[in-house]
Structure formats: structure tokens, C-alpha cells
Amino acid sequence: MRLFAIETSCDETAVCFLDAVEKDGGDHKIEVLSHILISQAEKHAEYGGVFPTLAKREHAKNLVPITLKALEEVGVEKVGDRVMDKNDEEKIGKILEREEELKESFIEEIAKCGVPDVDAIAVCVGPGLEPTLWVGINFAEALSVLWDKPIIPVNHMEGHIVSSFFDNNTLKKFPMPLLSLLISGGHTELVLSEKQNDYRKIGSTRDDAVGESFDKVARLLGLSYPGGPEVARLASLSRTRAKKIDVRFPRPMIKDDGFDFSFSGLKTAVRYFVEGKNLTDAEKEDVACEFEDAVTEVLVTKTKMAILKHRPSALAVGGGVAANKNIKEAMTKMVAELDFPVSLHIPKPKDATDNAIMIGLSGYLNSMQKDYGMAVYEIRADSSLSYLKN
Ligand code: KG4
Ligand code: ZN
């Protein structure tokens, strides 16, 4: 199956073409034919987080150029004299009526290209920022009319889970039962799957998501957005030398019986500690290190509790924060010390943060589960989408 996939749920605009085919034994062979991603992170840096109106505008601006590039990479060229069907033009005009600039460049550029050889268009429908999700969905709908292909709606969080099983051109069959820890800028959740396409949330954050707390702490330390990689960089510098300051932050809810999380108190503790102090670089590194240790300890302890209770065969860690080296090492150690086997699946850092490949892979798996020829009008953005199928 060949798919075109679109991701616009937050501040990354991404599209890809991929080929997927099931192999004997249940793994899938994946060939990414083209993947183009534009990160808007720098544009949002001055706001210290994602500014939805700006994100929506940027997605609308980026989608046509990155799709043209992807089309070029799969060998589809502009056909100068291609004339669009009048009916299609009218439909596309209506679909993109709120995206004037996107509509113009779509008709001027995309509609003048040949039709790629794809079976469907996968698009992220949530969770995420509603206005930015709609840009991706409207673009997918316009392409669906132009290319006469069905749309497969994809859940962003499911995409993060699927990413954990993708490596080296292979999408592995998920071992079941599966426990997934999803840690991103918007989510922190523990999800249990007894079988394919079955997701039960057993715990989530009551306030800030882990990635959000990394971003907020980064701001307190004067670092740029997105803060996760920056905080991690400082923390690793602190780990290479003797500590300069004695600082200890709380491990929120670590002794609690349930699987919920809370990170806003931890961020506040960091704020109280740094406020009014003129910290040296080395002291900032120690603060970043202690913060990262606190987050890691909470995540590992809660995940271990969930493993001991539900005894899954596999643990998947997905979402942007899964790119964190310290968390990865601590999870690896925890799993190795269990007295029963649990396989650990963590994506490579570049596959952990938002991208279009995860949307394509998830769309492909969805298409195998049910009839994917959904009518276009059934596809809606849902900012707080839980799981499409329960
Ligand atoms: O999954 P993602 O790309 O977007 C959302 O769906 O939210 O996650 C982005 C989050 C940001 O908060 C970013 O700071 C965090 O992932 N992040 C990291 C690292 N790389 C990205 N956090 C900690 N350590 C990292 N190495
Ligand atoms: Zn994400």
C-alpha cells in the first residue's frame, strides 16, 4: 500500500510518501519514499511555547511547498497545461474557502502536478491544536478530491505508539499485551493494549504534560523553546562533574497508588529555587540535572508499578520526550532488572518528535483493520481526541 501522510497537530508541518507491505510473521516492510518536515520552533521561540494562530498560518504557508517537494521526490512533475475538472475546482474552492492563500497556491501549484500513485491520504485529526488540525484536514480533503483517493483519519497519540515499533525500514508487529508510556508536549499517559487497536488509558497527568514542564523549566533557566533538548543538554554537562549546588526537587505523586502524574508542582519548585538568584552556568546545569532526575524517577517508578500490576510483554515509550537519553537509559535499566521479560521499544530521537511518517504508519495499520474509504464529511478535527477505536 502506498500512502501520502500529513501532520499539522502542533508546530511541525510534515508530509510523506511511504510504501508498506506485510511480511510473513506479521512485521511490515516500510519504504519511506519522501519525508519533508518544517519545524516552526524558532518562530514560536519568542512566545516561549506554541502560539496557535501563528502555527495555523505557518502550516497554511508550508503545506504546498513541502508537498511539491515530496511530489518531486517521488517523480511526479508539474504538467503545465493540466486543467482541473470544473466540479473539482468548485469543491476544492469550498473546502479551502477559509484558507485563501492556501487555496490559491493549491490551485496554482498542486493542481498543476500529475496525480501520484497512492492508495490513500492519511491525516492527523487529533489530539492537537484544533485550528492547526483543520488546516491539515482541509488540505487532505482538497487532495482527496483532486487525486480521487480516500482519507484515513489518524490519532496523533496512536502515531507516537506506532513510531516506537519502527526502525530500519521495518514496522514490527506489536507484542501484546502492550503498555505504552506517551510523553510529549501535550500529553503524559500510560495506555494499556490487550490486543491490536485496543487502547485503555490507565493514567495521565492532572496538570502539565512532561514536555510542557521541560519547556517551562527551560524558560526559567533562560533557555530557548523547545526546552526539552536544551534542559537535557545542560543536565548532561552537570553529570560529567562534581555538583556545584545542593538542590533537591520533589518527585510528585511518586508514592501514590494510582498511575496519574502531576508536574506543575515540580515546575513551581524549580521556579522558587531559581527566582531572585543569579545562577552561574554550572548552577543552572545542576538545576536542569536535578529536574531531569526528578522527572525520570517519577516516570520510571510509575511505569514500573504499571508493569508489575498489568504484566505486559512489551513497553513502548513514545512522544517527543522519549528522545531524552536519561529517560531512555533509566527505562532500559528498570526493564532489565524485572524478574520477567518485557521488551522495550523506544523510537530513535528523530522519530520520537512529531513527524509525518508516524501518521503514515498509523494510517496504514488503520487501513488494515477496517474499510478505510471513509466519506470525507466524517473527518473532523478533535483537539482532545482520545482513541479512535476503543
Ligand atoms: O511529540 P512532540 O514532538 O510534540 C507534541 O505532540 O507535543 O513533543 C514535543 C515535546 C516538547 O515539549 C519538547 O521540549 C520535548 O518534546 N522534547 C524533549 C526532548 N526532545 C523533545 N524533552 C526532553 N528531552 C528531550 N531530548
Ligand atoms: Zn506529538
XYZ file of C-alpha atoms and ligand atoms in Angstrom:
417
model
C 0.000 0.000 0.000
C 1.264 3.491 -0.787
C 0.197 6.423 1.363
C 0.581 10.166 1.446
C 0.506 11.398 5.063
C 0.048 14.811 6.652
C 0.869 16.049 10.186
C -0.144 19.527 11.410
C -1.282 18.953 15.002
C 1.180 21.332 16.638
C 4.216 23.230 15.367
C 5.672 20.787 12.860
C 4.356 20.794 9.291
C 5.196 17.452 7.704
C 4.203 15.272 4.769
C 5.475 11.955 3.495
C 5.005 9.257 0.900
C 5.536 5.719 2.131
C 5.118 2.183 0.889
C 4.072 -0.514 3.324
C 3.680 -4.208 2.858
C 3.054 -7.006 5.358
C 5.743 -9.667 5.642
C 5.435 -13.249 6.797
C 5.276 -13.306 10.578
C 3.340 -10.047 10.938
C 6.122 -7.449 10.594
C 5.778 -4.864 7.827
C 8.343 -3.680 5.324
C 8.287 0.104 5.071
C 9.895 2.277 2.484
C 9.807 5.998 3.120
C 9.884 7.457 -0.386
C 9.920 11.061 0.770
C 9.535 12.839 4.113
C 9.589 16.628 4.307
C 9.269 18.407 7.632
C 9.385 22.062 8.581
C 9.722 22.829 12.270
C 8.230 26.159 13.315
C 10.016 26.008 16.692
C 12.142 29.093 16.035
C 9.069 31.118 15.075
C 7.377 30.248 18.386
C 10.510 30.712 20.498
C 9.736 34.341 21.374
C 6.372 33.253 22.842
C 8.039 30.522 24.914
C 5.572 27.970 23.528
C 3.339 27.307 20.549
C 1.188 30.269 19.508
C -1.836 28.652 17.732
C -2.705 31.494 15.320
C 0.880 31.689 14.122
C 1.088 27.879 13.877
C -2.057 27.751 11.718
C -0.724 30.452 9.401
C 2.627 28.723 9.055
C 1.032 25.345 8.271
C -1.085 27.001 5.566
C 2.070 28.548 4.126
C 4.210 25.381 4.336
C 1.885 22.662 3.077
C 2.023 23.444 -0.637
C 5.831 23.848 -0.929
C 6.580 20.685 1.076
C 4.008 18.688 -0.887
C 5.526 19.917 -4.169
C 8.941 18.807 -2.934
C 7.589 15.410 -1.870
C 5.847 15.006 -5.245
C 9.111 15.825 -6.973
C 10.951 13.231 -4.854
C 8.524 10.508 -5.951
C 8.867 11.586 -9.566
C 5.604 13.484 -10.042
C 6.146 16.624 -12.046
C 4.280 19.749 -12.895
C 2.199 19.342 -16.015
C 1.948 22.907 -17.251
C -1.248 22.556 -19.222
C -3.198 20.385 -16.804
C -6.741 21.701 -16.467
C -8.727 20.876 -13.379
C -12.215 19.486 -13.643
C -14.673 22.386 -13.043
C -16.610 20.384 -10.454
C -13.440 19.543 -8.573
C -12.302 23.145 -8.667
C -15.578 24.237 -7.136
C -15.389 21.585 -4.411
C -11.778 22.454 -3.596
C -12.643 26.154 -3.537
C -15.295 25.416 -0.902
C -13.059 23.117 1.162
C -10.302 25.748 1.288
C -12.560 28.810 1.457
C -11.190 29.842 4.861
C -7.600 29.357 3.728
C -7.399 31.913 0.935
C -3.617 31.798 0.482
C -3.525 28.013 0.658
C -6.377 27.783 -1.841
C -4.575 29.968 -4.350
C -1.291 28.094 -4.165
C -3.117 24.749 -4.193
C -4.883 25.615 -7.446
C -1.813 27.275 -8.957
C 0.734 24.624 -7.955
C -0.590 21.276 -6.688
C -3.460 21.075 -9.152
C -0.969 21.560 -11.986
C 1.018 18.479 -10.963
C 0.369 14.929 -12.021
C -1.504 12.552 -9.708
C 0.821 10.414 -7.572
C 0.394 6.689 -7.371
C -1.128 6.421 -3.875
C -3.930 4.337 -2.366
C -4.973 6.835 0.301
C -4.198 10.025 2.185
C -3.597 9.714 5.946
C -4.136 12.823 8.054
C -3.801 13.555 11.757
C -7.239 14.548 13.156
C -6.276 14.954 16.836
C -5.413 15.362 19.581
C -3.680 18.678 18.963
C -4.484 22.318 18.334
C -7.878 22.491 16.686
C -7.128 25.336 14.219
C -3.896 23.700 13.050
C -5.512 20.256 12.740
C -8.165 21.800 10.478
C -5.541 23.166 8.082
C -4.147 19.644 7.610
C -7.601 18.110 7.282
C -8.798 20.684 4.739
C -5.627 20.182 2.748
C -6.170 16.391 2.846
C -9.761 16.853 1.701
C -8.713 19.056 -1.207
C -6.113 16.446 -2.228
C -8.711 13.716 -1.859
C -10.916 15.496 -4.417
C -8.020 16.262 -6.761
C -6.438 12.800 -6.614
C -9.713 10.915 -6.100
C -8.320 8.992 -3.139
C -9.866 8.159 0.251
C -8.757 9.750 3.524
C -7.654 7.770 6.576
C -8.032 9.734 9.828
C -5.178 9.145 12.275
C -4.893 9.666 16.017
C -1.675 11.522 16.833
C -1.024 9.534 20.038
C -1.512 6.245 18.241
C 1.082 7.559 15.777
C 3.540 8.021 18.654
C 2.939 4.437 19.834
C 3.409 3.078 16.304
C 6.697 5.027 15.949
C 8.176 3.019 18.806
C 7.987 -0.105 16.642
C 9.514 1.459 13.537
C 13.186 1.033 12.826
C 15.367 0.155 9.897
C 12.593 0.063 7.279
C 10.594 -2.333 9.418
C 7.420 -1.802 11.406
C 7.405 -4.584 13.966
C 4.308 -6.482 14.959
C 3.249 -5.201 18.400
C 3.756 -7.767 21.156
C 0.604 -7.991 23.283
C -0.316 -7.083 25.958
C 1.447 -3.780 25.443
C 1.975 -0.927 27.893
C 2.705 2.473 26.311
C 4.096 5.499 28.099
C 3.332 8.550 25.977
C 5.321 11.619 26.894
C 5.062 14.706 24.721
C 4.497 18.446 24.851
C 0.761 17.968 25.320
C 0.391 14.535 26.888
C 1.632 12.258 29.621
C -0.253 8.999 29.686
C 0.034 5.313 30.389
C -2.003 3.258 27.952
C -2.671 -0.465 28.074
C -3.470 -2.535 24.981
C -4.637 -6.112 25.311
C -4.878 -6.523 21.555
C -4.230 -4.571 18.373
C -6.308 -1.385 18.118
C -7.416 -1.534 21.706
C -6.248 1.259 23.976
C -7.165 1.781 27.611
C -5.782 4.835 29.345
C -4.796 3.806 32.880
C -3.123 7.050 33.948
C -2.475 10.586 32.775
C -1.245 13.932 34.017
C -3.541 16.025 36.177
C -1.881 19.263 35.094
C 1.219 19.895 32.970
C 2.497 17.357 30.448
C 6.129 16.268 30.876
C 7.292 18.056 27.716
C 5.468 21.187 28.836
C 7.313 21.092 32.179
C 10.654 20.709 30.349
C 9.698 23.729 28.216
C 8.664 25.809 31.258
C 11.794 24.934 33.229
C 13.879 25.803 30.169
C 12.266 29.238 30.184
C 13.038 29.697 33.880
C 16.672 28.912 33.081
C 16.711 31.370 30.179
C 16.870 28.633 27.510
C 15.075 28.688 24.189
C 11.939 26.802 23.064
C 11.557 23.834 22.665
C 13.216 23.442 26.021
C 13.448 19.659 26.349
C 16.639 19.160 24.352
C 18.230 22.245 25.962
C 17.457 21.161 29.544
C 18.787 17.699 28.679
C 21.984 19.223 27.281
C 22.611 21.231 30.464
C 21.781 18.224 32.658
C 24.330 16.075 30.833
C 27.036 18.710 31.431
C 26.265 18.637 35.156
C 26.552 14.828 35.172
C 30.137 14.980 33.940
C 31.448 16.830 37.018
C 31.014 17.229 40.776
C 27.842 19.154 41.706
C 28.223 22.841 42.495
C 24.952 23.232 44.363
C 22.938 21.076 46.679
C 19.399 21.075 45.326
C 16.571 18.573 45.665
C 13.185 18.866 43.937
C 10.034 16.870 44.791
C 9.006 13.656 42.975
C 5.265 14.424 42.676
C 2.790 11.578 43.270
C 5.559 9.004 43.360
C 4.135 7.333 46.463
C 0.571 7.448 45.147
C -1.110 4.124 44.371
C -2.607 5.166 41.023
C -0.952 5.815 37.688
C -1.668 9.524 37.387
C 1.048 12.146 37.176
C 1.426 15.783 38.178
C 4.260 18.009 37.058
C 3.129 21.542 37.791
C 4.357 21.420 41.435
C 7.771 20.305 40.252
C 8.000 23.244 37.867
C 6.897 25.572 40.695
C 9.616 24.142 42.945
C 12.160 24.946 40.234
C 10.717 28.442 39.942
C 11.001 29.086 43.709
C 14.562 27.844 43.631
C 15.789 29.955 40.715
C 13.754 33.121 41.331
C 15.795 36.061 42.578
C 19.062 34.134 42.246
C 21.736 34.976 39.759
C 22.760 31.434 38.924
C 26.063 30.696 37.229
C 26.092 28.424 34.194
C 27.272 25.480 36.292
C 24.482 26.066 38.831
C 21.897 26.164 36.040
C 23.259 22.848 34.800
C 22.809 21.356 38.278
C 19.206 22.629 38.432
C 18.489 21.122 34.986
C 20.060 17.849 36.119
C 18.057 17.608 39.341
C 14.855 18.474 37.432
C 15.563 15.795 34.816
C 16.350 13.271 37.563
C 13.052 14.067 39.331
C 11.030 13.639 36.117
C 12.875 10.440 35.220
C 12.369 8.923 38.649
C 8.622 9.640 38.587
C 8.181 8.260 35.067
C 10.203 5.125 35.747
C 8.554 4.413 39.115
C 5.001 4.810 37.760
C 5.776 2.767 34.656
C 7.301 0.004 36.769
C 4.212 -0.035 39.015
C 2.003 -0.379 35.940
C 4.206 -3.196 34.604
C 4.064 -5.083 37.901
C 0.291 -4.754 38.021
C -0.556 -5.500 34.378
C 2.423 -7.686 33.393
C 2.649 -6.654 29.706
C 5.019 -8.404 27.280
C 6.242 -5.085 25.934
C 6.738 -1.464 26.931
C 6.630 1.283 24.294
C 7.818 4.785 25.175
C 6.694 7.373 22.621
C 6.315 11.139 22.109
C 8.896 13.911 21.882
C 10.224 13.411 25.426
C 11.091 9.803 24.500
C 14.068 11.419 22.734
C 15.525 12.083 26.201
C 18.661 9.999 26.781
C 18.458 9.959 30.570
C 14.865 8.675 30.497
C 15.775 6.066 27.906
C 18.717 4.784 29.964
C 16.658 4.637 33.162
C 13.803 2.759 31.418
C 16.298 0.312 29.904
C 17.779 -0.388 33.349
C 14.355 -0.756 35.000
C 13.144 -3.240 32.386
C 16.394 -5.251 32.562
C 16.004 -5.652 36.319
C 12.462 -7.063 36.181
C 12.148 -10.730 37.034
C 10.048 -11.448 33.931
C 10.768 -10.479 30.310
C 9.385 -7.213 28.949
C 10.713 -5.949 25.615
C 11.365 -2.215 25.460
C 10.600 -0.149 22.341
C 11.776 3.459 22.119
C 11.978 5.332 18.801
C 15.155 6.960 17.565
C 15.177 10.637 18.674
C 14.280 11.874 15.167
C 11.265 9.520 15.051
C 10.156 10.409 18.604
C 9.218 14.022 17.892
C 6.260 14.888 15.644
C 6.596 13.816 12.020
C 4.510 12.567 9.111
C 5.950 9.039 8.986
C 4.158 8.157 12.220
C 0.888 9.358 10.676
C 1.517 7.284 7.536
C 2.394 4.153 9.543
C -0.635 4.524 11.768
C -2.877 5.187 8.749
C -1.540 2.039 7.132
C -2.321 -0.056 10.227
C -5.788 1.519 10.454
C -6.471 0.685 6.838
C -5.803 -2.978 7.566
C -8.347 -3.005 10.380
C -11.380 -1.680 8.629
C -12.730 -0.242 5.449
C -10.786 2.985 5.139
C -12.921 4.548 2.438
C -14.491 6.941 4.911
C -16.675 9.648 3.471
C -14.860 12.954 3.584
C -17.502 14.655 5.721
C -16.862 12.241 8.598
C -13.403 13.592 9.176
C -13.228 16.298 11.815
C -10.523 17.876 13.937
C -10.812 16.887 17.571
C -8.376 18.706 19.838
C -8.958 16.310 22.747
C -9.430 13.156 20.708
C -8.996 10.105 22.874
C -8.568 6.964 20.773
C -10.464 6.429 17.547
C -11.335 2.890 18.437
C -11.783 1.562 21.919
O 5.678 14.753 20.497
P 6.209 16.138 20.319
O 7.189 16.400 19.199
O 5.039 17.157 20.131
C 3.816 17.010 20.803
O 2.996 16.174 20.345
O 3.694 17.666 21.862
O 6.865 16.555 21.718
C 7.447 17.811 21.890
C 7.977 17.904 23.308
C 8.467 19.307 23.658
O 7.913 19.675 24.902
C 9.979 19.130 23.746
O 10.580 20.023 24.669
C 10.094 17.690 24.210
O 9.088 17.011 23.475
N 11.403 17.099 23.922
C 12.265 16.672 24.878
C 13.426 16.224 24.206
N 13.221 16.383 22.859
C 11.981 16.920 22.707
N 12.143 16.647 26.217
C 13.178 16.160 26.932
N 14.327 15.733 26.370
C 14.489 15.740 25.020
N 15.641 15.290 24.480
Zn 3.373 14.531 19.368
